[in-house]
Amino acid sequence: MFFSLVLGLISLYFSLAMFHRGDGVLSDDTNKIAGAWSAGLKRLLPAIGYILVVLLIYLALGLAVFLLTIIFATISKWAVFLLYAIAVVAFIILSVRLFYGYPLIASRQKGVFGALGSSFRLTKGYFWKLIGMYFIVLLLPGLAFGIIAGLCGAMLPASTISMVVAIAIGIIQSFVITTLAIGAAYVFLNDSIPVSYTPLTLPT
């Protein structure tokens, strides 16, 4: 439990720093590139706050489904099945619409609730495109690392070596998936957010 928490915080800090650095590279801002690691630390609390707010939203959805299940169970099994189907669809839609609040906090210096609103606005009309992107950059690598971890667990005896291998796989997985998610998020954000610029005026 403690190890998972520490690894999660390290991954969160790393992703925040990489988002900030990526923003500096895209905007050609050397200050953002040089200050990425300190910026990641400064954005850590807002990012944790955003994650907690999203978890509360999911918990509220889960509680509503639980209470409705008790009511629908008195009607029929098909009513409960329909309720669960609607809940799954709602969960997927929320996941897509809320995902970009996190990179907005990291790279655009948004607050928790400002990031929520901006994420909903930016993802409007991009649902299927984002679903396909998530499948490629998050689900497939996650499945691959899960298979690797399962094979290592089955082949290696329970010892210190197997624990070190598990830690190494977890760190590599975190690095790879975070990097892919950063790249995908920036492709989407920079396609969706208009870039302000001053037209070049030629001397007469």
PDB file of C-alpha atoms in Angstrom:
ATOM      1  CA  MET A   1       0.000   0.000   0.000  1.00  0.00           C
ATOM      2  CA  PHE A   2       2.717   2.480   1.013  1.00  0.00           C
ATOM      3  CA  PHE A   3       4.892   1.507  -1.957  1.00  0.00           C
ATOM      4  CA  SER A   4       1.961   1.984  -4.363  1.00  0.00           C
ATOM      5  CA  LEU A   5       1.267   5.414  -2.879  1.00  0.00           C
ATOM      6  CA  VAL A   6       4.904   6.515  -3.210  1.00  0.00           C
ATOM      7  CA  LEU A   7       5.128   5.176  -6.772  1.00  0.00           C
ATOM      8  CA  GLY A   8       1.886   6.994  -7.639  1.00  0.00           C
ATOM      9  CA  LEU A   9       3.189  10.314  -6.281  1.00  0.00           C
ATOM     10  CA  ILE A  10       6.483   9.895  -8.168  1.00  0.00           C
ATOM     11  CA  SER A  11       4.575   9.150 -11.380  1.00  0.00           C
ATOM     12  CA  LEU A  12       2.315  12.149 -10.790  1.00  0.00           C
ATOM     13  CA  TYR A  13       5.275  14.472 -10.202  1.00  0.00           C
ATOM     14  CA  PHE A  14       7.094  13.125 -13.262  1.00  0.00           C
ATOM     15  CA  SER A  15       4.039  13.616 -15.500  1.00  0.00           C
ATOM     16  CA  LEU A  16       3.495  17.188 -14.231  1.00  0.00           C
ATOM     17  CA  ALA A  17       7.119  18.078 -14.947  1.00  0.00           C
ATOM     18  CA  MET A  18       6.967  16.495 -18.416  1.00  0.00           C
ATOM     19  CA  PHE A  19       3.723  18.304 -19.269  1.00  0.00           C
ATOM     20  CA  HIS A  20       5.308  21.624 -18.262  1.00  0.00           C
ATOM     21  CA  ARG A  21       8.482  20.843 -20.193  1.00  0.00           C
ATOM     22  CA  GLY A  22       6.473  19.810 -23.239  1.00  0.00           C
ATOM     23  CA  ASP A  23       4.567  23.074 -23.082  1.00  0.00           C
ATOM     24  CA  GLY A  24       7.884  24.915 -23.068  1.00  0.00           C
ATOM     25  CA  VAL A  25       9.153  22.962 -26.088  1.00  0.00           C
ATOM     26  CA  LEU A  26       5.958  23.605 -28.070  1.00  0.00           C
ATOM     27  CA  SER A  27       5.896  27.303 -27.214  1.00  0.00           C
ATOM     28  CA  ASP A  28       9.686  27.662 -27.559  1.00  0.00           C
ATOM     29  CA  ASP A  29       9.867  28.983 -23.995  1.00  0.00           C
ATOM     30  CA  THR A  30      13.279  28.095 -22.538  1.00  0.00           C
ATOM     31  CA  ASN A  31      12.218  29.238 -19.053  1.00  0.00           C
ATOM     32  CA  LYS A  32       9.487  26.593 -18.945  1.00  0.00           C
ATOM     33  CA  ILE A  33      11.917  23.933 -20.128  1.00  0.00           C
ATOM     34  CA  ALA A  34      14.523  24.830 -17.501  1.00  0.00           C
ATOM     35  CA  GLY A  35      11.989  25.178 -14.687  1.00  0.00           C
ATOM     36  CA  ALA A  36       9.966  22.063 -15.463  1.00  0.00           C
ATOM     37  CA  TRP A  37      11.023  20.079 -12.377  1.00  0.00           C
ATOM     38  CA  SER A  38      10.296  22.873  -9.925  1.00  0.00           C
ATOM     39  CA  ALA A  39       7.010  23.627 -11.721  1.00  0.00           C
ATOM     40  CA  GLY A  40       6.025  19.984 -11.370  1.00  0.00           C
ATOM     41  CA  LEU A  41       6.452  20.284  -7.617  1.00  0.00           C
ATOM     42  CA  LYS A  42       4.384  23.488  -7.483  1.00  0.00           C
ATOM     43  CA  ARG A  43       1.540  21.908  -9.466  1.00  0.00           C
ATOM     44  CA  LEU A  44       1.505  18.750  -7.342  1.00  0.00           C
ATOM     45  CA  LEU A  45      -1.144  19.940  -4.844  1.00  0.00           C
ATOM     46  CA  PRO A  46      -3.566  21.272  -7.523  1.00  0.00           C
ATOM     47  CA  ALA A  47      -3.177  17.983  -9.422  1.00  0.00           C
ATOM     48  CA  ILE A  48      -3.914  15.954  -6.282  1.00  0.00           C
ATOM     49  CA  GLY A  49      -6.924  18.207  -5.648  1.00  0.00           C
ATOM     50  CA  TYR A  50      -8.209  17.576  -9.168  1.00  0.00           C
ATOM     51  CA  ILE A  51      -7.806  13.814  -8.765  1.00  0.00           C
ATOM     52  CA  LEU A  52      -9.725  13.935  -5.446  1.00  0.00           C
ATOM     53  CA  VAL A  53     -12.558  15.975  -7.004  1.00  0.00           C
ATOM     54  CA  VAL A  54     -12.823  13.491  -9.898  1.00  0.00           C
ATOM     55  CA  LEU A  55     -12.873  10.602  -7.399  1.00  0.00           C
ATOM     56  CA  LEU A  56     -15.698  12.326  -5.498  1.00  0.00           C
ATOM     57  CA  ILE A  57     -17.665  12.653  -8.752  1.00  0.00           C
ATOM     58  CA  TYR A  58     -17.190   8.941  -9.433  1.00  0.00           C
ATOM     59  CA  LEU A  59     -18.163   8.071  -5.839  1.00  0.00           C
ATOM     60  CA  ALA A  60     -21.323  10.167  -6.173  1.00  0.00           C
ATOM     61  CA  LEU A  61     -22.157   8.322  -9.394  1.00  0.00           C
ATOM     62  CA  GLY A  62     -21.503   4.976  -7.704  1.00  0.00           C
ATOM     63  CA  LEU A  63     -23.673   5.898  -4.714  1.00  0.00           C
ATOM     64  CA  ALA A  64     -26.518   6.976  -6.998  1.00  0.00           C
ATOM     65  CA  VAL A  65     -26.274   3.681  -8.903  1.00  0.00           C
ATOM     66  CA  PHE A  66     -26.263   1.727  -5.634  1.00  0.00           C
ATOM     67  CA  LEU A  67     -29.395   3.480  -4.344  1.00  0.00           C
ATOM     68  CA  LEU A  68     -31.169   3.108  -7.691  1.00  0.00           C
ATOM     69  CA  THR A  69     -30.239  -0.593  -7.777  1.00  0.00           C
ATOM     70  CA  ILE A  70     -32.170  -1.142  -4.535  1.00  0.00           C
ATOM     71  CA  ILE A  71     -35.220   0.560  -6.068  1.00  0.00           C
ATOM     72  CA  PHE A  72     -34.939  -1.093  -9.504  1.00  0.00           C
ATOM     73  CA  ALA A  73     -34.433  -4.557  -7.968  1.00  0.00           C
ATOM     74  CA  THR A  74     -38.069  -4.494  -6.879  1.00  0.00           C
ATOM     75  CA  ILE A  75     -39.137  -3.936 -10.500  1.00  0.00           C
ATOM     76  CA  SER A  76     -37.216  -6.534 -12.526  1.00  0.00           C
ATOM     77  CA  LYS A  77     -33.747  -7.887 -13.299  1.00  0.00           C
ATOM     78  CA  TRP A  78     -33.891  -6.202 -16.703  1.00  0.00           C
ATOM     79  CA  ALA A  79     -34.341  -2.826 -15.034  1.00  0.00           C
ATOM     80  CA  VAL A  80     -31.175  -3.413 -12.988  1.00  0.00           C
ATOM     81  CA  PHE A  81     -29.290  -4.526 -16.116  1.00  0.00           C
ATOM     82  CA  LEU A  82     -30.396  -1.374 -17.951  1.00  0.00           C
ATOM     83  CA  LEU A  83     -29.318   0.747 -14.984  1.00  0.00           C
ATOM     84  CA  TYR A  84     -25.845  -0.824 -14.990  1.00  0.00           C
ATOM     85  CA  ALA A  85     -25.527  -0.321 -18.749  1.00  0.00           C
ATOM     86  CA  ILE A  86     -26.394   3.378 -18.369  1.00  0.00           C
ATOM     87  CA  ALA A  87     -23.924   3.686 -15.473  1.00  0.00           C
ATOM     88  CA  VAL A  88     -21.093   2.171 -17.552  1.00  0.00           C
ATOM     89  CA  VAL A  89     -21.805   4.548 -20.449  1.00  0.00           C
ATOM     90  CA  ALA A  90     -21.922   7.507 -18.033  1.00  0.00           C
ATOM     91  CA  PHE A  91     -18.607   6.424 -16.476  1.00  0.00           C
ATOM     92  CA  ILE A  92     -16.909   6.223 -19.897  1.00  0.00           C
ATOM     93  CA  ILE A  93     -18.284   9.600 -20.971  1.00  0.00           C
ATOM     94  CA  LEU A  94     -17.151  11.222 -17.717  1.00  0.00           C
ATOM     95  CA  SER A  95     -13.693   9.670 -18.024  1.00  0.00           C
ATOM     96  CA  VAL A  96     -13.271  11.118 -21.509  1.00  0.00           C
ATOM     97  CA  ARG A  97     -14.692  14.538 -20.669  1.00  0.00           C
ATOM     98  CA  LEU A  98     -12.678  14.915 -17.426  1.00  0.00           C
ATOM     99  CA  PHE A  99      -9.329  13.516 -18.533  1.00  0.00           C
ATOM    100  CA  TYR A 100      -7.937  16.769 -19.962  1.00  0.00           C
ATOM    101  CA  GLY A 101      -8.419  18.713 -16.771  1.00  0.00           C
ATOM    102  CA  TYR A 102      -5.206  17.146 -15.493  1.00  0.00           C
ATOM    103  CA  PRO A 103      -2.900  18.238 -18.348  1.00  0.00           C
ATOM    104  CA  LEU A 104      -4.565  21.665 -18.250  1.00  0.00           C
ATOM    105  CA  ILE A 105      -3.575  21.963 -14.583  1.00  0.00           C
ATOM    106  CA  ALA A 106      -0.046  20.824 -15.390  1.00  0.00           C
ATOM    107  CA  SER A 107       0.726  22.839 -18.506  1.00  0.00           C
ATOM    108  CA  ARG A 108      -1.782  25.706 -18.590  1.00  0.00           C
ATOM    109  CA  GLN A 109      -1.659  26.461 -14.840  1.00  0.00           C
ATOM    110  CA  LYS A 110      -5.420  26.055 -14.389  1.00  0.00           C
ATOM    111  CA  GLY A 111      -7.123  25.701 -11.015  1.00  0.00           C
ATOM    112  CA  VAL A 112      -9.131  22.608 -10.085  1.00  0.00           C
ATOM    113  CA  PHE A 113     -12.589  23.858 -11.088  1.00  0.00           C
ATOM    114  CA  GLY A 114     -11.303  25.919 -14.001  1.00  0.00           C
ATOM    115  CA  ALA A 115      -9.697  22.764 -15.366  1.00  0.00           C
ATOM    116  CA  LEU A 116     -12.992  20.855 -14.974  1.00  0.00           C
ATOM    117  CA  GLY A 117     -14.902  23.403 -17.049  1.00  0.00           C
ATOM    118  CA  SER A 118     -12.178  23.722 -19.676  1.00  0.00           C
ATOM    119  CA  SER A 119     -11.891  19.947 -20.045  1.00  0.00           C
ATOM    120  CA  PHE A 120     -15.627  19.626 -20.707  1.00  0.00           C
ATOM    121  CA  ARG A 121     -15.499  22.465 -23.233  1.00  0.00           C
ATOM    122  CA  LEU A 122     -12.432  21.216 -25.121  1.00  0.00           C
ATOM    123  CA  THR A 123     -13.556  17.594 -25.412  1.00  0.00           C
ATOM    124  CA  LYS A 124     -16.971  18.464 -26.828  1.00  0.00           C
ATOM    125  CA  GLY A 125     -17.356  16.778 -30.232  1.00  0.00           C
ATOM    126  CA  TYR A 126     -14.181  14.658 -29.883  1.00  0.00           C
ATOM    127  CA  PHE A 127     -15.592  11.680 -27.978  1.00  0.00           C
ATOM    128  CA  TRP A 128     -14.898   8.850 -30.461  1.00  0.00           C
ATOM    129  CA  LYS A 129     -11.536  10.268 -31.479  1.00  0.00           C
ATOM    130  CA  LEU A 130     -10.463  10.383 -27.836  1.00  0.00           C
ATOM    131  CA  ILE A 131     -11.776   6.865 -27.145  1.00  0.00           C
ATOM    132  CA  GLY A 132      -9.598   5.527 -29.970  1.00  0.00           C
ATOM    133  CA  MET A 133      -6.598   7.466 -28.708  1.00  0.00           C
ATOM    134  CA  TYR A 134      -7.023   6.164 -25.150  1.00  0.00           C
ATOM    135  CA  PHE A 135      -7.242   2.617 -26.443  1.00  0.00           C
ATOM    136  CA  ILE A 136      -3.915   2.969 -28.256  1.00  0.00           C
ATOM    137  CA  VAL A 137      -1.867   4.916 -25.711  1.00  0.00           C
ATOM    138  CA  LEU A 138      -3.266   3.638 -22.398  1.00  0.00           C
ATOM    139  CA  LEU A 139      -5.098   0.323 -22.661  1.00  0.00           C
ATOM    140  CA  LEU A 140      -2.756  -1.576 -25.005  1.00  0.00           C
ATOM    141  CA  PRO A 141       0.489  -0.708 -23.125  1.00  0.00           C
ATOM    142  CA  GLY A 142      -1.273  -1.426 -19.813  1.00  0.00           C
ATOM    143  CA  LEU A 143      -2.313  -4.883 -21.027  1.00  0.00           C
ATOM    144  CA  ALA A 144       1.185  -5.578 -22.346  1.00  0.00           C
ATOM    145  CA  PHE A 145       2.849  -4.703 -19.054  1.00  0.00           C
ATOM    146  CA  GLY A 146       0.209  -6.682 -17.169  1.00  0.00           C
ATOM    147  CA  ILE A 147       1.082  -9.777 -19.212  1.00  0.00           C
ATOM    148  CA  ILE A 148       4.817  -9.206 -18.645  1.00  0.00           C
ATOM    149  CA  ALA A 149       4.298  -8.787 -14.883  1.00  0.00           C
ATOM    150  CA  GLY A 150       2.123 -11.932 -14.771  1.00  0.00           C
ATOM    151  CA  LEU A 151       4.716 -14.012 -16.641  1.00  0.00           C
ATOM    152  CA  CYS A 152       7.538 -12.762 -14.402  1.00  0.00           C
ATOM    153  CA  GLY A 153       5.479 -13.538 -11.312  1.00  0.00           C
ATOM    154  CA  ALA A 154       4.805 -17.068 -12.552  1.00  0.00           C
ATOM    155  CA  MET A 155       8.385 -17.804 -13.637  1.00  0.00           C
ATOM    156  CA  LEU A 156      10.349 -16.196 -10.815  1.00  0.00           C
ATOM    157  CA  PRO A 157      10.296 -17.605  -7.275  1.00  0.00           C
ATOM    158  CA  ALA A 158       9.029 -15.422  -4.434  1.00  0.00           C
ATOM    159  CA  SER A 159      12.221 -13.678  -3.366  1.00  0.00           C
ATOM    160  CA  THR A 160      13.967 -10.324  -3.223  1.00  0.00           C
ATOM    161  CA  ILE A 161      14.872 -10.634  -6.915  1.00  0.00           C
ATOM    162  CA  SER A 162      11.232 -11.027  -7.944  1.00  0.00           C
ATOM    163  CA  MET A 163      10.322  -7.978  -5.842  1.00  0.00           C
ATOM    164  CA  VAL A 164      13.063  -5.905  -7.530  1.00  0.00           C
ATOM    165  CA  VAL A 165      11.865  -7.077 -10.954  1.00  0.00           C
ATOM    166  CA  ALA A 166       8.276  -6.112 -10.051  1.00  0.00           C
ATOM    167  CA  ILE A 167       9.432  -2.648  -8.941  1.00  0.00           C
ATOM    168  CA  ALA A 168      11.454  -2.196 -12.146  1.00  0.00           C
ATOM    169  CA  ILE A 169       8.486  -3.234 -14.309  1.00  0.00           C
ATOM    170  CA  GLY A 170       6.215  -0.818 -12.414  1.00  0.00           C
ATOM    171  CA  ILE A 171       8.629   2.108 -12.918  1.00  0.00           C
ATOM    172  CA  ILE A 172       9.105   1.345 -16.625  1.00  0.00           C
ATOM    173  CA  GLN A 173       5.349   0.952 -17.091  1.00  0.00           C
ATOM    174  CA  SER A 174       4.715   4.278 -15.373  1.00  0.00           C
ATOM    175  CA  PHE A 175       7.335   5.989 -17.549  1.00  0.00           C
ATOM    176  CA  VAL A 176       6.073   4.526 -20.843  1.00  0.00           C
ATOM    177  CA  ILE A 177       2.356   5.093 -20.243  1.00  0.00           C
ATOM    178  CA  THR A 178       2.917   8.581 -18.832  1.00  0.00           C
ATOM    179  CA  THR A 179       5.064   9.536 -21.836  1.00  0.00           C
ATOM    180  CA  LEU A 180       2.470   8.203 -24.290  1.00  0.00           C
ATOM    181  CA  ALA A 181      -0.354   9.977 -22.463  1.00  0.00           C
ATOM    182  CA  ILE A 182       1.614  13.246 -22.465  1.00  0.00           C
ATOM    183  CA  GLY A 183       2.220  13.005 -26.200  1.00  0.00           C
ATOM    184  CA  ALA A 184      -1.407  12.204 -26.945  1.00  0.00           C
ATOM    185  CA  ALA A 185      -2.680  14.974 -24.671  1.00  0.00           C
ATOM    186  CA  TYR A 186      -0.475  17.561 -26.343  1.00  0.00           C
ATOM    187  CA  VAL A 187      -1.522  16.491 -29.818  1.00  0.00           C
ATOM    188  CA  PHE A 188      -5.147  16.955 -28.789  1.00  0.00           C
ATOM    189  CA  LEU A 189      -4.704  20.160 -26.800  1.00  0.00           C
ATOM    190  CA  ASN A 190      -2.681  21.907 -29.491  1.00  0.00           C
ATOM    191  CA  ASP A 191      -5.178  20.860 -32.162  1.00  0.00           C
ATOM    192  CA  SER A 192      -8.093  22.089 -30.049  1.00  0.00           C
ATOM    193  CA  ILE A 193      -6.770  25.296 -28.485  1.00  0.00           C
ATOM    194  CA  PRO A 194      -6.200  28.108 -30.976  1.00  0.00           C
ATOM    195  CA  VAL A 195      -2.681  29.542 -30.788  1.00  0.00           C
ATOM    196  CA  SER A 196      -2.595  33.316 -30.440  1.00  0.00           C
ATOM    197  CA  TYR A 197      -0.033  34.977 -32.644  1.00  0.00           C
ATOM    198  CA  THR A 198       0.832  38.361 -34.067  1.00  0.00           C
ATOM    199  CA  PRO A 199       0.906  38.414 -37.867  1.00  0.00           C
ATOM    200  CA  LEU A 200       4.283  39.316 -39.335  1.00  0.00           C
ATOM    201  CA  THR A 201       4.278  42.811 -40.813  1.00  0.00           C
ATOM    202  CA  LEU A 202       6.738  43.294 -43.634  1.00  0.00           C
ATOM    203  CA  PRO A 203       8.495  46.639 -43.903  1.00  0.00           C
ATOM    204  CA  THR A 204       7.299  48.828 -46.741  1.00  0.00           C
TER     205      THR A 204
END
